[in-house]
Amino acid sequence: MAAAKKVALINPGKSQRFAVQEPLNLGYIAAYLEKNGVEVKIFDQLAGDDVENAVLAFKPDVAGITSTTPVIYEAYKNADFYRKNNILTVMGGVHPWFFPHEALAHADIVVRGEGEKAMLDIVNGKRAGGVIDAGYVENVNELPFPARHLMSMGRYLYCKKYTPHILHLPYVSSRKKIIHILTSRGCPHSECIYCHNSFKKFPYRANSPEKVIEEIKLLKKDYGIDALYFVEDDFWTDIERVAGISALLIKEGLNNIVWGASARVDQIVSTPPDVFALAKKAGCRSITIGFETGSPHMLEVLKKGFTIDDACKAAENVKKAGLLLHGNIIVGAPHETMEDARLSKQFLKKTAMVTPEIYLFTPYPGSMIWCKLETEKAIPANMDWRRFSQEETIINLSAIPTKQLNKLRAAMYITYYISNPMQAARLIFSALMHPRAIIDKILHTLKPGFINTSPLPVGERTKVRGN
């Protein structure tokens, strides 16, 4: 095939539950290709695009498809269709990264790693097939901003109208324009047993405060945004950078944009009060912390790298700063008992988190726990990847009976909303305003607790396909 000049980038999937934010990964690849003279379009199935017909009409030389685990079947269907129509088909994302040979049954090329430079090599005809180990971009500050002009921004700016169950910005209404922004890559911890970072092991790299502000100024100018959320794994990693971004937001008059970000417990424990005060003045309204559990035993199992005392101190620091505390809890982790779960419920109540996100432990491909199970031949050969949504028990590794475990998450949510009538009222209002999306989310949250969805059996295993 001659050197390609047109590239279609596809965001697959049909469930609105997965359409929370802009496809920033594709946006970065698109911007990098455009910078190098390539014609690019993004086709977003999650945003409702009829991607197959639209891609054929565009007549690309290359189709690049990203995918996470729960939407991999839609990704494979797309890949099969484009390859059948003689389009060089490339797959990337965390699932093809860990199962390249499975993905190669549907695509010509699989990219493992960050895709900007690898896709340009493919476009220029330097690679025509097989697996490309792309590694990572060392200097993310040199990358152009994601090509949002190619995205369905009318859909994503008002993401709360389509996914009103978004919990990480509880103070922003569905009438406000929301942007999700990525200003760093990698995680300095990378040890949590359930996380994709445990197999990537890419170093932490971040944009300078000046570059972050340049992007936010552009977003304000182009889209008139009201709120933003920093979607990186650990926005709070570099406290000096947080202070620098906050100071520049104030200096540039951008502190009328409210924002939230994620952080680790240890980062919040070590943050000085003046940095919290500066961030609040700069528009920060909430901090999301991956607590995951209220049990000291489970913190060790999950390899979180902090203690319950640390977690309580972090929660106290956030509230003392006048910020909303948002956080995550996981139930059903390896060896977890009902006593561990009781401690998590107690922790939720003690810390008074706002709209906590509660997940069922899911052994995602590539995570440390997945690799351990694979070594023990404890992975079934025929997986239903659609179930990997953290909303049902895939493999019960806890000491809690499966039926009881499936009800536990739903019960924790119900207890939270009964204890927080204002948040419950907001949920009911969202259900009335956006019934289809919110009912879909509620059903997926409650269904495992009341309808038997059996976990994959524990016993003799065969090697997982695609490895």
Tab-separated table of C-alpha atoms in Angstrom:
chain	number	residue	atom	x	y	z
A	1	MET	CA	0.000	0.000	0.000
A	2	ALA	CA	1.209	3.445	-0.876
A	3	ALA	CA	1.945	5.915	1.886
A	4	ALA	CA	-1.381	6.870	3.428
A	5	LYS	CA	-2.674	10.418	3.441
A	6	LYS	CA	-6.101	10.044	5.086
A	7	VAL	CA	-6.742	8.514	8.497
A	8	ALA	CA	-10.032	7.663	10.202
A	9	LEU	CA	-9.868	7.321	13.997
A	10	ILE	CA	-12.747	5.402	15.566
A	11	ASN	CA	-14.094	5.478	19.124
A	12	PRO	CA	-16.197	2.272	19.378
A	13	GLY	CA	-19.071	1.318	21.646
A	14	LYS	CA	-22.807	1.881	21.993
A	15	SER	CA	-23.563	2.191	25.703
A	16	GLN	CA	-23.878	5.760	26.958
A	17	ARG	CA	-22.424	4.599	30.282
A	18	PHE	CA	-19.003	4.664	28.609
A	19	ALA	CA	-19.445	8.032	26.873
A	20	VAL	CA	-18.507	10.219	29.821
A	21	GLN	CA	-15.698	12.247	28.269
A	22	GLU	CA	-14.132	13.246	24.982
A	23	PRO	CA	-11.934	10.578	23.319
A	24	LEU	CA	-8.765	12.438	24.268
A	25	ASN	CA	-6.475	9.569	23.259
A	26	LEU	CA	-7.726	9.806	19.682
A	27	GLY	CA	-7.629	13.585	19.920
A	28	TYR	CA	-3.915	13.564	20.669
A	29	ILE	CA	-3.175	11.156	17.824
A	30	ALA	CA	-5.295	13.216	15.426
A	31	ALA	CA	-3.546	16.456	16.412
A	32	TYR	CA	-0.112	14.880	15.981
A	33	LEU	CA	-1.050	13.565	12.532
A	34	GLU	CA	-2.548	16.920	11.478
A	35	LYS	CA	0.635	18.658	12.605
A	36	ASN	CA	2.481	16.386	10.187
A	37	GLY	CA	0.222	17.106	7.218
A	38	VAL	CA	-2.167	14.155	7.439
A	39	GLU	CA	-5.907	14.537	6.843
A	40	VAL	CA	-7.750	13.075	9.829
A	41	LYS	CA	-11.322	12.597	11.000
A	42	ILE	CA	-12.617	11.169	14.288
A	43	PHE	CA	-15.703	8.946	14.109
A	44	ASP	CA	-17.349	8.471	17.476
A	45	GLN	CA	-19.715	5.531	17.812
A	46	LEU	CA	-20.133	6.256	21.535
A	47	ALA	CA	-21.406	9.720	20.624
A	48	GLY	CA	-23.955	8.188	18.246
A	49	ASP	CA	-22.116	8.331	14.903
A	50	ASP	CA	-23.014	5.809	12.182
A	51	VAL	CA	-19.343	5.008	11.956
A	52	GLU	CA	-19.268	2.311	9.288
A	53	ASN	CA	-21.005	4.323	6.563
A	54	ALA	CA	-19.292	7.568	7.582
A	55	VAL	CA	-15.832	5.998	7.441
A	56	LEU	CA	-16.474	4.461	4.022
A	57	ALA	CA	-17.643	7.830	2.720
A	58	PHE	CA	-14.408	9.413	3.982
A	59	LYS	CA	-12.349	6.795	2.060
A	60	PRO	CA	-9.377	6.640	4.441
A	61	ASP	CA	-6.141	4.802	3.805
A	62	VAL	CA	-5.895	3.843	7.482
A	63	ALA	CA	-8.538	3.170	10.126
A	64	GLY	CA	-7.294	3.427	13.698
A	65	ILE	CA	-9.522	1.982	16.441
A	66	THR	CA	-9.039	2.418	20.172
A	67	SER	CA	-10.650	0.125	22.722
A	68	THR	CA	-11.074	-0.635	26.375
A	69	THR	CA	-12.106	-4.105	27.521
A	70	PRO	CA	-15.916	-3.720	27.868
A	71	VAL	CA	-16.344	-2.335	24.324
A	72	ILE	CA	-13.852	-4.637	22.597
A	73	TYR	CA	-16.521	-6.569	20.674
A	74	GLU	CA	-17.789	-3.390	19.027
A	75	ALA	CA	-14.155	-2.507	18.283
A	76	TYR	CA	-13.560	-5.901	16.656
A	77	LYS	CA	-16.755	-5.578	14.620
A	78	ASN	CA	-15.544	-2.220	13.337
A	79	ALA	CA	-12.095	-3.602	12.562
A	80	ASP	CA	-13.501	-6.576	10.639
A	81	PHE	CA	-15.667	-4.236	8.567
A	82	TYR	CA	-12.845	-1.860	7.608
A	83	ARG	CA	-10.407	-4.627	6.812
A	84	LYS	CA	-13.057	-6.319	4.673
A	85	ASN	CA	-13.260	-3.036	2.749
A	86	ASN	CA	-9.487	-3.046	2.109
A	87	ILE	CA	-8.631	-0.320	4.627
A	88	LEU	CA	-5.401	-0.812	6.543
A	89	THR	CA	-6.757	-1.388	10.057
A	90	VAL	CA	-4.896	-0.525	13.253
A	91	MET	CA	-5.960	-1.246	16.821
A	92	GLY	CA	-4.706	0.291	20.055
A	93	GLY	CA	-5.865	0.911	23.607
A	94	VAL	CA	-5.422	-1.097	26.777
A	95	HIS	CA	-7.205	-4.267	25.645
A	96	PRO	CA	-5.382	-4.792	22.321
A	97	TRP	CA	-2.187	-3.772	24.133
A	98	PHE	CA	-2.441	-6.770	26.437
A	99	PHE	CA	-4.005	-9.149	23.874
A	100	PRO	CA	-2.206	-8.223	20.645
A	101	HIS	CA	-2.633	-11.630	19.042
A	102	GLU	CA	-6.352	-11.681	19.780
A	103	ALA	CA	-6.615	-8.227	18.188
A	104	LEU	CA	-4.557	-9.293	15.158
A	105	ALA	CA	-7.354	-11.695	14.246
A	106	HIS	CA	-9.327	-8.530	13.409
A	107	ALA	CA	-6.711	-5.904	12.520
A	108	ASP	CA	-3.571	-5.602	10.387
A	109	ILE	CA	-1.532	-3.803	13.042
A	110	VAL	CA	-1.680	-3.565	16.822
A	111	VAL	CA	0.026	-0.675	18.609
A	112	ARG	CA	1.131	-1.332	22.186
A	113	GLY	CA	1.871	1.912	23.982
A	114	GLU	CA	1.211	5.570	23.238
A	115	GLY	CA	0.164	5.887	19.642
A	116	GLU	CA	1.092	9.331	18.305
A	117	LYS	CA	4.457	8.530	16.700
A	118	ALA	CA	3.551	4.939	15.805
A	119	MET	CA	0.505	6.086	13.816
A	120	LEU	CA	2.604	8.576	11.886
A	121	ASP	CA	5.041	5.792	11.010
A	122	ILE	CA	2.126	3.676	9.780
A	123	VAL	CA	0.758	6.565	7.723
A	124	ASN	CA	4.181	7.048	6.158
A	125	GLY	CA	4.302	3.387	5.168
A	126	LYS	CA	7.081	2.398	7.574
A	127	ARG	CA	4.990	-0.399	9.100
A	128	ALA	CA	2.381	-2.499	7.293
A	129	GLY	CA	1.535	-5.317	9.694
A	130	GLY	CA	2.109	-7.013	13.047
A	131	VAL	CA	2.646	-5.677	16.553
A	132	ILE	CA	4.351	-2.341	17.195
A	133	ASP	CA	5.785	-1.698	20.648
A	134	ALA	CA	5.484	2.065	20.626
A	135	GLY	CA	6.652	2.831	24.147
A	136	TYR	CA	5.817	6.257	25.503
A	137	VAL	CA	6.220	9.914	24.591
A	138	GLU	CA	9.056	11.247	26.725
A	139	ASN	CA	8.274	14.953	26.405
A	140	VAL	CA	4.487	15.378	26.493
A	141	ASN	CA	4.977	19.135	26.569
A	142	GLU	CA	5.883	18.974	22.860
A	143	LEU	CA	2.590	17.360	21.830
A	144	PRO	CA	-0.089	19.550	20.254
A	145	PHE	CA	-3.380	19.926	22.104
A	146	PRO	CA	-5.966	17.235	21.329
A	147	ALA	CA	-7.955	17.905	18.154
A	148	ARG	CA	-11.273	18.726	19.767
A	149	HIS	CA	-12.434	20.391	16.550
A	150	LEU	CA	-12.736	16.837	15.192
A	151	MET	CA	-14.843	15.612	18.132
A	152	SER	CA	-18.582	15.711	18.824
A	153	MET	CA	-18.134	18.631	21.200
A	154	GLY	CA	-21.839	19.485	21.292
A	155	ARG	CA	-22.307	16.074	22.863
A	156	TYR	CA	-19.353	16.169	25.253
A	157	LEU	CA	-19.623	19.776	26.446
A	158	TYR	CA	-23.049	18.868	27.797
A	159	CYS	CA	-22.011	15.399	28.913
A	160	LYS	CA	-24.243	15.531	32.003
A	161	LYS	CA	-27.308	15.612	29.758
A	162	TYR	CA	-26.277	12.290	28.250
A	163	THR	CA	-24.532	10.724	31.243
A	164	PRO	CA	-26.178	12.475	34.212
A	165	HIS	CA	-24.782	9.842	36.566
A	166	ILE	CA	-21.331	11.471	36.344
A	167	LEU	CA	-20.330	11.749	39.978
A	168	HIS	CA	-16.949	13.471	39.909
A	169	LEU	CA	-18.435	16.965	39.352
A	170	PRO	CA	-21.497	16.896	41.642
A	171	TYR	CA	-21.680	20.704	41.853
A	172	VAL	CA	-21.978	21.257	38.079
A	173	SER	CA	-25.425	21.177	36.465
A	174	SER	CA	-26.274	19.600	33.124
A	175	ARG	CA	-26.775	23.100	31.679
A	176	LYS	CA	-23.093	23.940	32.124
A	177	LYS	CA	-20.324	23.298	29.610
A	178	ILE	CA	-17.830	20.744	30.900
A	179	ILE	CA	-14.415	19.878	29.485
A	180	HIS	CA	-12.219	16.942	30.430
A	181	ILE	CA	-8.520	17.701	30.164
A	182	LEU	CA	-5.411	15.515	30.321
A	183	THR	CA	-2.237	17.301	31.413
A	184	SER	CA	-0.037	14.412	32.532
A	185	ARG	CA	0.557	10.753	31.815
A	186	GLY	CA	1.671	7.844	33.958
A	187	CYS	CA	1.403	7.171	37.663
A	188	PRO	CA	4.321	7.461	40.095
A	189	HIS	CA	2.890	4.636	42.234
A	190	SER	CA	1.914	1.978	39.637
A	191	GLU	CA	1.563	-0.759	42.248
A	192	CYS	CA	-2.209	-1.078	42.787
A	193	ILE	CA	-3.061	-4.667	41.863
A	194	TYR	CA	-6.178	-3.786	39.823
A	195	CYS	CA	-4.750	-0.915	37.734
A	196	HIS	CA	-3.513	-0.805	34.133
A	197	ASN	CA	-0.494	1.179	35.311
A	198	SER	CA	0.801	-1.931	37.075
A	199	PHE	CA	1.767	-3.429	33.716
A	200	LYS	CA	2.501	-0.266	31.717
A	201	LYS	CA	5.149	0.992	34.138
A	202	PHE	CA	5.464	4.217	32.150
A	203	PRO	CA	7.037	7.081	34.100
A	204	TYR	CA	5.068	10.099	35.212
A	205	ARG	CA	5.313	12.956	32.688
A	206	ALA	CA	3.490	16.264	32.850
A	207	ASN	CA	2.810	19.417	30.888
A	208	SER	CA	4.266	22.589	32.346
A	209	PRO	CA	1.856	24.952	34.147
A	210	GLU	CA	2.283	27.401	31.240
A	211	LYS	CA	1.196	24.802	28.704
A	212	VAL	CA	-1.790	23.796	30.834
A	213	ILE	CA	-2.948	27.412	31.040
A	214	GLU	CA	-2.446	27.888	27.314
A	215	GLU	CA	-4.828	24.992	26.660
A	216	ILE	CA	-7.413	26.198	29.184
A	217	LYS	CA	-7.350	29.703	27.658
A	218	LEU	CA	-7.998	28.157	24.262
A	219	LEU	CA	-10.858	26.055	25.631
A	220	LYS	CA	-12.444	29.099	27.229
A	221	LYS	CA	-12.121	31.054	23.980
A	222	ASP	CA	-13.384	28.277	21.699
A	223	TYR	CA	-16.087	26.721	23.857
A	224	GLY	CA	-16.890	29.121	26.702
A	225	ILE	CA	-16.422	26.368	29.259
A	226	ASP	CA	-17.855	26.591	32.768
A	227	ALA	CA	-16.130	23.603	34.365
A	228	LEU	CA	-13.314	21.186	33.755
A	229	TYR	CA	-12.030	17.960	35.209
A	230	PHE	CA	-8.400	16.832	35.124
A	231	VAL	CA	-8.738	13.197	34.064
A	232	GLU	CA	-5.160	12.062	34.620
A	233	ASP	CA	-4.481	9.352	37.190
A	234	ASP	CA	-2.767	11.714	39.639
A	235	PHE	CA	-3.148	15.428	39.017
A	236	TRP	CA	-1.799	16.177	42.504
A	237	THR	CA	1.504	14.288	42.017
A	238	ASP	CA	3.655	17.422	41.755
A	239	ILE	CA	2.436	19.893	44.384
A	240	GLU	CA	4.594	22.681	42.941
A	241	ARG	CA	2.929	22.151	39.559
A	242	VAL	CA	-0.521	22.299	41.184
A	243	ALA	CA	0.472	25.603	42.828
A	244	GLY	CA	1.875	26.908	39.531
A	245	ILE	CA	-1.285	26.024	37.581
A	246	SER	CA	-3.467	27.567	40.300
A	247	ALA	CA	-1.465	30.808	40.380
A	248	LEU	CA	-1.665	31.156	36.595
A	249	LEU	CA	-5.412	30.449	36.542
A	250	ILE	CA	-5.852	33.375	38.929
A	251	LYS	CA	-3.423	35.616	37.034
A	252	GLU	CA	-5.146	34.958	33.685
A	253	GLY	CA	-8.650	35.509	35.107
A	254	LEU	CA	-9.633	31.885	34.511
A	255	ASN	CA	-10.567	31.158	38.106
A	256	ASN	CA	-14.255	31.540	37.242
A	257	ILE	CA	-13.963	28.035	35.760
A	258	VAL	CA	-14.712	25.490	38.497
A	259	TRP	CA	-12.687	22.305	38.449
A	260	GLY	CA	-11.884	19.027	40.123
A	261	ALA	CA	-9.006	16.585	39.967
A	262	SER	CA	-7.789	13.242	41.253
A	263	ALA	CA	-5.131	12.608	43.872
A	264	ARG	CA	-3.539	9.902	45.976
A	265	VAL	CA	-3.917	9.914	49.747
A	266	ASP	CA	-0.219	10.521	50.405
A	267	GLN	CA	-0.212	13.543	48.094
A	268	ILE	CA	-3.099	15.182	49.935
A	269	VAL	CA	-1.578	14.424	53.335
A	270	SER	CA	1.624	16.240	52.312
A	271	THR	CA	-0.054	19.252	50.666
A	272	PRO	CA	0.445	22.484	52.655
A	273	PRO	CA	-2.694	24.469	53.582
A	274	ASP	CA	-1.582	27.432	51.447
A	275	VAL	CA	-1.625	25.265	48.310
A	276	PHE	CA	-5.171	24.126	49.065
A	277	ALA	CA	-6.157	27.766	49.589
A	278	LEU	CA	-4.519	28.775	46.304
A	279	ALA	CA	-6.211	25.937	44.409
A	280	LYS	CA	-9.608	26.888	45.867
A	281	LYS	CA	-9.098	30.512	44.867
A	282	ALA	CA	-8.181	29.261	41.389
A	283	GLY	CA	-11.528	27.472	41.013
A	284	CYS	CA	-10.904	24.054	42.554
A	285	ARG	CA	-14.094	22.735	44.132
A	286	SER	CA	-13.426	19.014	44.655
A	287	ILE	CA	-10.734	16.390	44.961
A	288	THR	CA	-11.268	12.761	43.997
A	289	ILE	CA	-9.264	10.244	46.023
A	290	GLY	CA	-8.937	6.528	45.346
A	291	PHE	CA	-9.410	5.343	48.924
A	292	GLU	CA	-10.776	1.961	47.701
A	293	THR	CA	-11.383	0.562	51.207
A	294	GLY	CA	-11.733	1.345	54.884
A	295	SER	CA	-9.963	-1.845	55.919
A	296	PRO	CA	-6.244	-1.834	56.847
A	297	HIS	CA	-6.023	-5.438	55.668
A	298	MET	CA	-7.477	-4.638	52.242
A	299	LEU	CA	-5.173	-1.642	51.782
A	300	GLU	CA	-2.268	-4.091	52.016
A	301	VAL	CA	-3.921	-6.573	49.647
A	302	LEU	CA	-4.588	-3.824	47.079
A	303	LYS	CA	-1.040	-2.424	47.526
A	304	LYS	CA	-2.312	1.114	47.948
A	305	GLY	CA	0.793	2.323	49.758
A	306	PHE	CA	-0.906	4.229	52.579
A	307	THR	CA	-2.668	3.554	55.893
A	308	ILE	CA	-6.192	4.147	57.177
A	309	ASP	CA	-4.838	6.934	59.376
A	310	ASP	CA	-3.375	8.528	56.238
A	311	ALA	CA	-6.735	8.172	54.471
A	312	CYS	CA	-8.593	9.847	57.345
A	313	LYS	CA	-6.017	12.644	57.431
A	314	ALA	CA	-6.387	13.220	53.675
A	315	ALA	CA	-10.174	13.392	54.008
A	316	GLU	CA	-9.803	15.851	56.879
A	317	ASN	CA	-7.370	18.038	54.876
A	318	VAL	CA	-9.759	18.268	51.918
A	319	LYS	CA	-12.702	19.273	54.114
A	320	LYS	CA	-10.614	21.736	56.140
A	321	ALA	CA	-9.701	23.426	52.857
A	322	GLY	CA	-13.401	23.927	52.125
A	323	LEU	CA	-13.364	21.505	49.190
A	324	LEU	CA	-15.764	18.674	48.416
A	325	LEU	CA	-14.388	15.200	49.067
A	326	HIS	CA	-15.190	12.730	46.312
A	327	GLY	CA	-13.796	9.225	46.396
A	328	ASN	CA	-13.841	5.634	45.217
A	329	ILE	CA	-14.491	2.389	47.079
A	330	ILE	CA	-13.955	-1.167	45.809
A	331	VAL	CA	-15.762	-4.190	47.239
A	332	GLY	CA	-15.035	-7.850	46.544
A	333	ALA	CA	-11.244	-7.635	46.373
A	334	PRO	CA	-9.132	-10.769	46.981
A	335	HIS	CA	-9.684	-12.268	50.453
A	336	GLU	CA	-12.125	-9.524	51.461
A	337	THR	CA	-14.506	-10.484	54.270
A	338	MET	CA	-17.795	-8.994	55.401
A	339	GLU	CA	-15.867	-7.384	58.246
A	340	ASP	CA	-13.630	-5.642	55.696
A	341	ALA	CA	-16.748	-4.483	53.840
A	342	ARG	CA	-18.269	-3.244	57.108
A	343	LEU	CA	-15.131	-1.157	57.692
A	344	SER	CA	-15.519	0.358	54.212
A	345	LYS	CA	-19.136	1.299	54.922
A	346	GLN	CA	-18.009	2.808	58.222
A	347	PHE	CA	-15.272	4.740	56.412
A	348	LEU	CA	-17.780	6.134	53.908
A	349	LYS	CA	-19.927	7.420	56.735
A	350	LYS	CA	-17.005	8.806	58.756
A	351	THR	CA	-15.437	10.737	55.880
A	352	ALA	CA	-18.779	12.052	54.570
A	353	MET	CA	-17.733	11.696	50.936
A	354	VAL	CA	-19.961	13.409	48.378
A	355	THR	CA	-21.381	11.052	45.723
A	356	PRO	CA	-18.880	8.223	46.281
A	357	GLU	CA	-18.248	5.826	43.414
A	358	ILE	CA	-18.496	2.197	44.519
A	359	TYR	CA	-17.184	-0.578	42.294
A	360	LEU	CA	-17.049	-4.347	42.312
A	361	PHE	CA	-13.478	-5.621	42.108
A	362	THR	CA	-12.670	-6.425	38.487
A	363	PRO	CA	-9.450	-8.217	37.414
A	364	TYR	CA	-8.762	-6.214	34.263
A	365	PRO	CA	-6.426	-7.760	31.693
A	366	GLY	CA	-2.851	-6.642	32.259
A	367	SER	CA	-3.346	-5.712	35.891
A	368	MET	CA	-1.168	-7.274	38.557
A	369	ILE	CA	-4.032	-9.443	39.811
A	370	TRP	CA	-4.825	-10.630	36.271
A	371	CYS	CA	-1.217	-11.704	35.741
A	372	LYS	CA	-1.248	-13.551	39.063
A	373	LEU	CA	-4.439	-15.391	38.125
A	374	GLU	CA	-2.982	-16.221	34.739
A	375	THR	CA	0.146	-17.686	36.352
A	376	GLU	CA	-2.140	-19.805	38.542
A	377	LYS	CA	-4.117	-20.882	35.431
A	378	ALA	CA	-7.186	-19.319	37.003
A	379	ILE	CA	-8.410	-17.462	33.905
A	380	PRO	CA	-11.175	-19.052	31.795
A	381	ALA	CA	-10.536	-19.495	28.089
A	382	ASN	CA	-13.832	-17.945	27.004
A	383	MET	CA	-14.282	-14.555	28.612
A	384	ASP	CA	-17.237	-12.274	28.020
A	385	TRP	CA	-15.399	-8.961	27.919
A	386	ARG	CA	-18.674	-6.988	28.058
A	387	ARG	CA	-18.960	-7.895	31.738
A	388	PHE	CA	-15.763	-6.005	32.639
A	389	SER	CA	-17.567	-2.852	33.746
A	390	GLN	CA	-16.992	-2.997	37.539
A	391	GLU	CA	-20.736	-3.488	37.978
A	392	GLU	CA	-20.854	-7.254	38.470
A	393	THR	CA	-18.674	-9.998	39.879
A	394	ILE	CA	-16.428	-11.503	37.185
A	395	ILE	CA	-14.360	-13.884	39.306
A	396	ASN	CA	-15.147	-13.926	43.011
A	397	LEU	CA	-11.773	-13.730	44.757
A	398	SER	CA	-13.239	-12.537	48.055
A	399	ALA	CA	-14.391	-14.521	51.086
A	400	ILE	CA	-17.930	-13.142	50.612
A	401	PRO	CA	-20.542	-15.402	48.922
A	402	THR	CA	-21.224	-14.169	45.391
A	403	LYS	CA	-24.938	-13.507	45.884
A	404	GLN	CA	-24.179	-11.454	48.977
A	405	LEU	CA	-21.314	-9.646	47.239
A	406	ASN	CA	-23.460	-8.637	44.276
A	407	LYS	CA	-26.024	-7.126	46.662
A	408	LEU	CA	-23.365	-5.376	48.715
A	409	ARG	CA	-22.548	-2.641	46.198
A	410	ALA	CA	-26.206	-1.834	45.565
A	411	ALA	CA	-26.873	-1.801	49.306
A	412	MET	CA	-23.980	0.605	49.937
A	413	TYR	CA	-25.336	3.001	47.308
A	414	ILE	CA	-28.869	2.787	48.713
A	415	THR	CA	-27.564	3.440	52.239
A	416	TYR	CA	-25.607	6.459	51.015
A	417	TYR	CA	-28.559	8.075	49.251
A	418	ILE	CA	-30.946	7.395	52.146
A	419	SER	CA	-28.445	9.139	54.424
A	420	ASN	CA	-27.994	12.007	51.946
A	421	PRO	CA	-31.483	13.136	50.863
A	422	MET	CA	-30.181	16.168	48.966
A	423	GLN	CA	-28.036	13.977	46.707
A	424	ALA	CA	-30.947	11.552	46.367
A	425	ALA	CA	-33.188	14.430	45.266
A	426	ARG	CA	-30.619	15.441	42.639
A	427	LEU	CA	-30.523	11.849	41.374
A	428	ILE	CA	-34.321	11.750	41.130
A	429	PHE	CA	-34.329	15.109	39.317
A	430	SER	CA	-31.718	13.784	36.860
A	431	ALA	CA	-33.853	10.700	36.301
A	432	LEU	CA	-36.834	12.889	35.443
A	433	MET	CA	-34.809	15.151	33.128
A	434	HIS	CA	-32.767	12.389	31.467
A	435	PRO	CA	-34.667	9.147	32.114
A	436	ARG	CA	-33.051	6.872	29.560
A	437	ALA	CA	-29.435	7.436	30.621
A	438	ILE	CA	-29.986	7.484	34.371
A	439	ILE	CA	-32.288	4.448	34.363
A	440	ASP	CA	-29.717	2.491	32.351
A	441	LYS	CA	-27.082	3.318	34.980
A	442	ILE	CA	-29.371	2.506	37.918
A	443	LEU	CA	-30.324	-0.827	36.391
A	444	HIS	CA	-26.691	-1.797	35.890
A	445	THR	CA	-25.954	-0.794	39.475
A	446	LEU	CA	-28.854	-2.661	41.057
A	447	LYS	CA	-29.325	-5.617	38.681
A	448	PRO	CA	-26.415	-7.762	39.960
A	449	GLY	CA	-27.868	-7.535	43.455
A	450	PHE	CA	-31.261	-8.879	42.477
A	451	ILE	CA	-30.704	-10.947	39.337
A	452	ASN	CA	-28.287	-13.854	39.481
A	453	THR	CA	-25.217	-13.086	37.343
A	454	SER	CA	-22.907	-15.946	38.109
A	455	PRO	CA	-19.174	-15.295	38.331
A	456	LEU	CA	-16.852	-17.259	36.140
A	457	PRO	CA	-16.192	-20.638	37.785
A	458	VAL	CA	-13.128	-21.272	39.892
A	459	GLY	CA	-11.366	-24.529	39.165
A	460	GLU	CA	-9.522	-26.008	36.232
A	461	ARG	CA	-8.559	-23.332	33.720
A	462	THR	CA	-7.179	-23.242	30.266
A	463	LYS	CA	-4.868	-20.560	28.997
A	464	VAL	CA	-6.704	-17.363	28.129
A	465	ARG	CA	-7.099	-16.795	24.394
A	466	GLY	CA	-4.924	-14.253	22.700
A	467	ASN	CA	-1.945	-14.567	25.052
